[in-house]
Amino acid sequence: MQAANLQLLIDAAQEAGEIAKRYDGRQAKTWHKPEGAGPVTEADLAVNDMLERELRAARPNFGWLSEESLDGSDRLKNNHVFIIDPIDGTRSFIEGSDTWAHSLAIAEAGEVTAAVIYLPRRNRLYVAAKGQGAMLNAEPLQVSNNAMMQGADVLVARPAMDAAVWKETPPDFKRGYRPSLAYRTALVAQGRFDAMLTLRPTWEWDIAAGDLILREAGAATSDRHGAPLIFNNADPRLAGIVAANPKIHAQICDALAPHDGVR
């Protein structure tokens, strides 16, 4: 069943890419969501409409959680749920960048078991199924083997490096950044960066697919407090994410201050 579910997500992600590429993000109709929740474009909605129609038809007994769909409590009754970000990195899409991604996952009893992150403009298809490893364009993924937090290459936004976030002096990271959280997780799974973290409340659809791809590539993942990431919650926001190989992950979690710090 996992293989069939993964293939379903792969096919859907590739179709999503074809739809999204029909739009020029710089010319696409754009709206701003209420309460500062960010922009959404006609491309986001077109991709979401296709995904919801086709994925729910293929698995009618699965719940549905998507950034661009009205959420409700019905999904909490389902053992399986789709967790979808139709276009992760919408601001990048609007700017005409190629670093936006489609992020598709299936969670079972709170754990992601099939996942796809697809960057159609870069032809990068990251996939994973539980217990079957993670792949980029059919090549196995493996996280970096760097054992030292200090000097590590880390994808992290500036607010997470504030001194108040850390027990002592913030680590001496070589800091990188990508607007798409899904792409950040994929790059760590690929071993191109040693770690990624965000400490703000984080929507499930931003990191669900990346969580499995990371773990299947040998990473450890958690929220900012070191707790496992559990999906399909009534409030679909998690307490951030910390992801790295197990040695660096443990060092980062130990170095973080035991309070929220970043809001």
XYZ file of C-alpha atoms in Angstrom:
263
model
C 0.000 0.000 0.000
C 2.879 2.395 0.762
C 4.290 1.921 -2.727
C 0.889 2.641 -4.258
C 0.418 5.684 -2.054
C 3.840 7.031 -2.966
C 3.198 6.559 -6.678
C -0.115 8.353 -6.275
C 1.691 11.329 -4.732
C 4.411 11.303 -7.398
C 1.864 11.358 -10.208
C -0.098 14.128 -8.502
C 3.012 16.233 -7.867
C 4.100 15.975 -11.483
C 0.645 17.007 -12.663
C 0.758 19.886 -10.175
C 4.040 20.995 -11.707
C 2.546 21.066 -15.182
C -0.313 23.232 -13.940
C 1.909 25.633 -12.002
C 4.320 26.090 -14.904
C 1.474 27.452 -17.035
C 1.530 30.574 -14.881
C 4.063 33.366 -14.765
C 4.227 34.091 -11.055
C 5.042 37.734 -11.715
C 1.805 38.135 -13.704
C -0.470 35.753 -11.782
C -3.465 37.111 -9.919
C -2.496 37.422 -6.274
C -4.408 37.947 -3.051
C -3.275 38.457 0.529
C -4.735 36.168 3.163
C -6.291 37.581 6.336
C -4.258 38.167 9.494
C -0.937 38.419 7.684
C -1.004 34.774 6.571
C 0.834 35.623 3.358
C -0.009 35.722 -0.342
C -1.866 33.214 -2.477
C -2.028 33.162 -6.262
C -4.373 31.764 -8.849
C -1.734 29.085 -9.464
C -1.866 27.932 -5.810
C -5.628 27.578 -6.096
C -5.544 25.797 -9.452
C -3.016 23.273 -8.136
C -4.978 22.784 -4.930
C -8.235 22.213 -6.805
C -6.648 19.486 -8.930
C -4.938 17.805 -5.988
C -8.040 17.784 -3.830
C -10.207 16.457 -6.634
C -7.859 13.702 -7.796
C -6.306 12.585 -4.514
C -9.599 12.444 -2.654
C -11.188 10.528 -5.514
C -8.316 8.024 -5.383
C -8.483 7.627 -1.565
C -11.994 8.634 -0.476
C -11.464 7.318 3.059
C -8.481 9.638 3.679
C -8.779 12.962 5.462
C -7.630 16.229 3.888
C -5.434 19.043 5.232
C -4.154 21.662 2.799
C -2.939 25.215 3.141
C -5.415 26.336 0.497
C -8.518 24.412 1.654
C -10.902 25.315 4.438
C -9.958 23.149 7.406
C -12.404 21.296 9.608
C -12.559 18.617 12.271
C -13.683 15.787 9.965
C -10.088 14.817 9.121
C -9.441 13.999 12.782
C -11.714 10.975 12.406
C -9.526 9.494 9.664
C -6.580 7.212 10.337
C -4.994 8.413 7.085
C -4.805 12.035 5.964
C -3.335 13.897 3.019
C -1.213 16.876 4.148
C -0.651 19.217 1.221
C 1.041 22.483 0.394
C 0.075 23.149 -3.235
C 2.920 25.654 -3.704
C 5.394 26.047 -0.863
C 7.323 29.271 -1.343
C 4.550 31.320 -2.934
C 6.545 34.527 -2.498
C 9.355 32.964 -4.541
C 6.811 31.909 -7.163
C 5.532 35.491 -7.376
C 9.101 36.791 -7.749
C 9.758 34.440 -10.661
C 12.230 32.291 -8.712
C 12.562 28.534 -9.294
C 12.868 27.451 -5.639
C 9.162 26.912 -4.919
C 7.919 23.360 -4.431
C 4.891 21.112 -4.267
C 4.810 19.316 -0.902
C 2.582 16.233 -0.621
C 2.378 13.758 2.249
C 0.220 10.989 3.647
C 0.163 10.529 7.409
C -1.115 7.420 9.170
C -1.985 7.649 12.863
C 0.061 10.852 13.122
C 3.172 9.580 11.294
C 4.049 10.438 7.694
C 4.406 7.251 5.637
C 4.658 8.580 2.055
C 6.053 11.908 0.906
C 6.994 13.919 -2.165
C 8.671 17.319 -2.546
C 8.832 18.379 -6.185
C 10.543 21.448 -7.630
C 9.307 21.429 -11.236
C 11.425 24.383 -12.386
C 14.564 22.597 -11.117
C 13.475 19.074 -12.068
C 14.073 17.819 -8.529
C 11.778 15.071 -7.268
C 12.425 14.095 -3.653
C 10.450 11.048 -2.486
C 10.250 8.685 0.455
C 8.107 5.842 1.772
C 8.351 4.593 5.333
C 11.116 2.021 5.701
C 12.168 2.283 2.048
C 14.697 5.126 2.093
C 14.612 8.531 0.435
C 15.500 9.372 -3.156
C 16.215 12.385 -5.340
C 15.487 11.631 -8.992
C 15.911 7.899 -8.240
C 19.263 8.375 -6.459
C 19.490 7.526 -2.718
C 19.678 10.390 -0.243
C 21.898 10.513 2.830
C 22.304 13.302 5.373
C 25.735 14.774 6.027
C 28.082 13.051 8.451
C 29.465 16.253 9.990
C 29.463 15.720 13.756
C 30.050 19.304 14.943
C 27.329 21.903 15.459
C 29.833 24.764 15.583
C 30.668 25.788 12.024
C 27.920 23.630 10.536
C 26.121 24.682 7.348
C 22.600 25.399 8.571
C 19.464 26.689 6.871
C 18.007 29.086 9.419
C 16.240 32.446 9.366
C 17.775 35.373 11.227
C 15.225 35.508 14.115
C 16.231 32.006 15.224
C 19.769 33.263 15.809
C 18.674 35.811 18.404
C 20.631 35.405 21.637
C 17.428 34.909 23.656
C 16.730 31.667 21.790
C 19.891 29.965 23.041
C 21.129 28.962 26.498
C 24.478 30.570 25.772
C 25.995 32.351 22.773
C 24.237 31.416 19.507
C 26.180 28.729 17.614
C 28.662 29.767 14.972
C 26.639 28.437 12.057
C 27.443 29.045 8.415
C 23.970 30.341 7.796
C 22.016 29.764 4.598
C 18.379 30.381 3.729
C 15.721 29.273 1.262
C 12.175 30.706 1.333
C 10.501 27.281 0.964
C 10.527 25.250 4.170
C 9.919 22.091 2.168
C 12.995 22.793 0.052
C 15.049 23.431 3.195
C 14.142 19.998 4.550
C 14.983 18.388 1.215
C 18.395 20.045 1.047
C 19.304 18.688 4.479
C 18.121 15.215 3.485
C 20.328 15.557 0.407
C 23.357 16.345 2.582
C 23.917 19.760 1.001
C 23.379 21.378 4.420
C 24.061 19.898 7.833
C 20.846 21.064 9.509
C 17.792 23.269 9.281
C 15.621 24.765 11.974
C 12.741 27.105 12.402
C 11.465 27.924 15.858
C 8.237 29.717 15.058
C 4.923 27.846 15.117
C 5.036 25.862 11.881
C 2.154 24.639 9.766
C 2.043 20.886 9.239
C 1.783 21.220 5.456
C 5.138 23.032 5.330
C 7.114 20.162 6.872
C 5.096 16.914 6.732
C 6.666 15.627 3.513
C 10.108 16.812 4.556
C 9.870 15.054 7.902
C 9.700 11.606 6.297
C 12.240 12.377 3.564
C 14.663 13.558 6.247
C 14.159 10.544 8.505
C 14.488 8.091 5.640
C 17.748 9.835 4.678
C 19.116 9.244 8.186
C 18.205 12.509 9.893
C 16.724 13.056 13.314
C 13.728 15.406 13.419
C 11.808 17.021 16.241
C 10.018 20.175 17.256
C 12.067 22.913 18.910
C 11.669 21.212 22.300
C 13.055 17.888 21.052
C 9.651 16.180 20.915
C 8.703 13.951 17.949
C 6.697 15.536 15.140
C 3.116 14.255 15.215
C 0.765 15.176 12.380
C -2.982 15.642 11.850
C -3.530 17.674 15.006
C -6.675 19.670 15.717
C -4.494 22.781 15.555
C -2.221 22.001 12.579
C 0.703 23.986 13.906
C 3.806 22.442 15.428
C 6.394 24.023 17.721
C 8.898 24.545 14.920
C 11.262 21.941 13.522
C 14.876 20.958 14.118
C 16.390 18.540 11.573
C 19.950 17.266 11.202
C 21.983 14.115 11.448
C 21.492 12.633 14.925
C 24.720 14.071 16.396
C 24.115 17.668 15.356
C 20.409 17.394 16.097
C 21.170 16.450 19.710
C 23.644 19.319 20.052
C 21.186 21.896 18.680
C 18.337 20.715 20.900
C 20.627 20.801 23.938
C 21.804 24.333 23.099
C 18.319 25.829 22.632
C 16.837 27.700 25.551
C 13.863 25.888 27.144
C 11.359 28.604 26.256
C 9.730 29.722 23.048
C 12.017 32.677 22.391
C 10.816 33.261 18.817
C 7.224 34.319 18.216
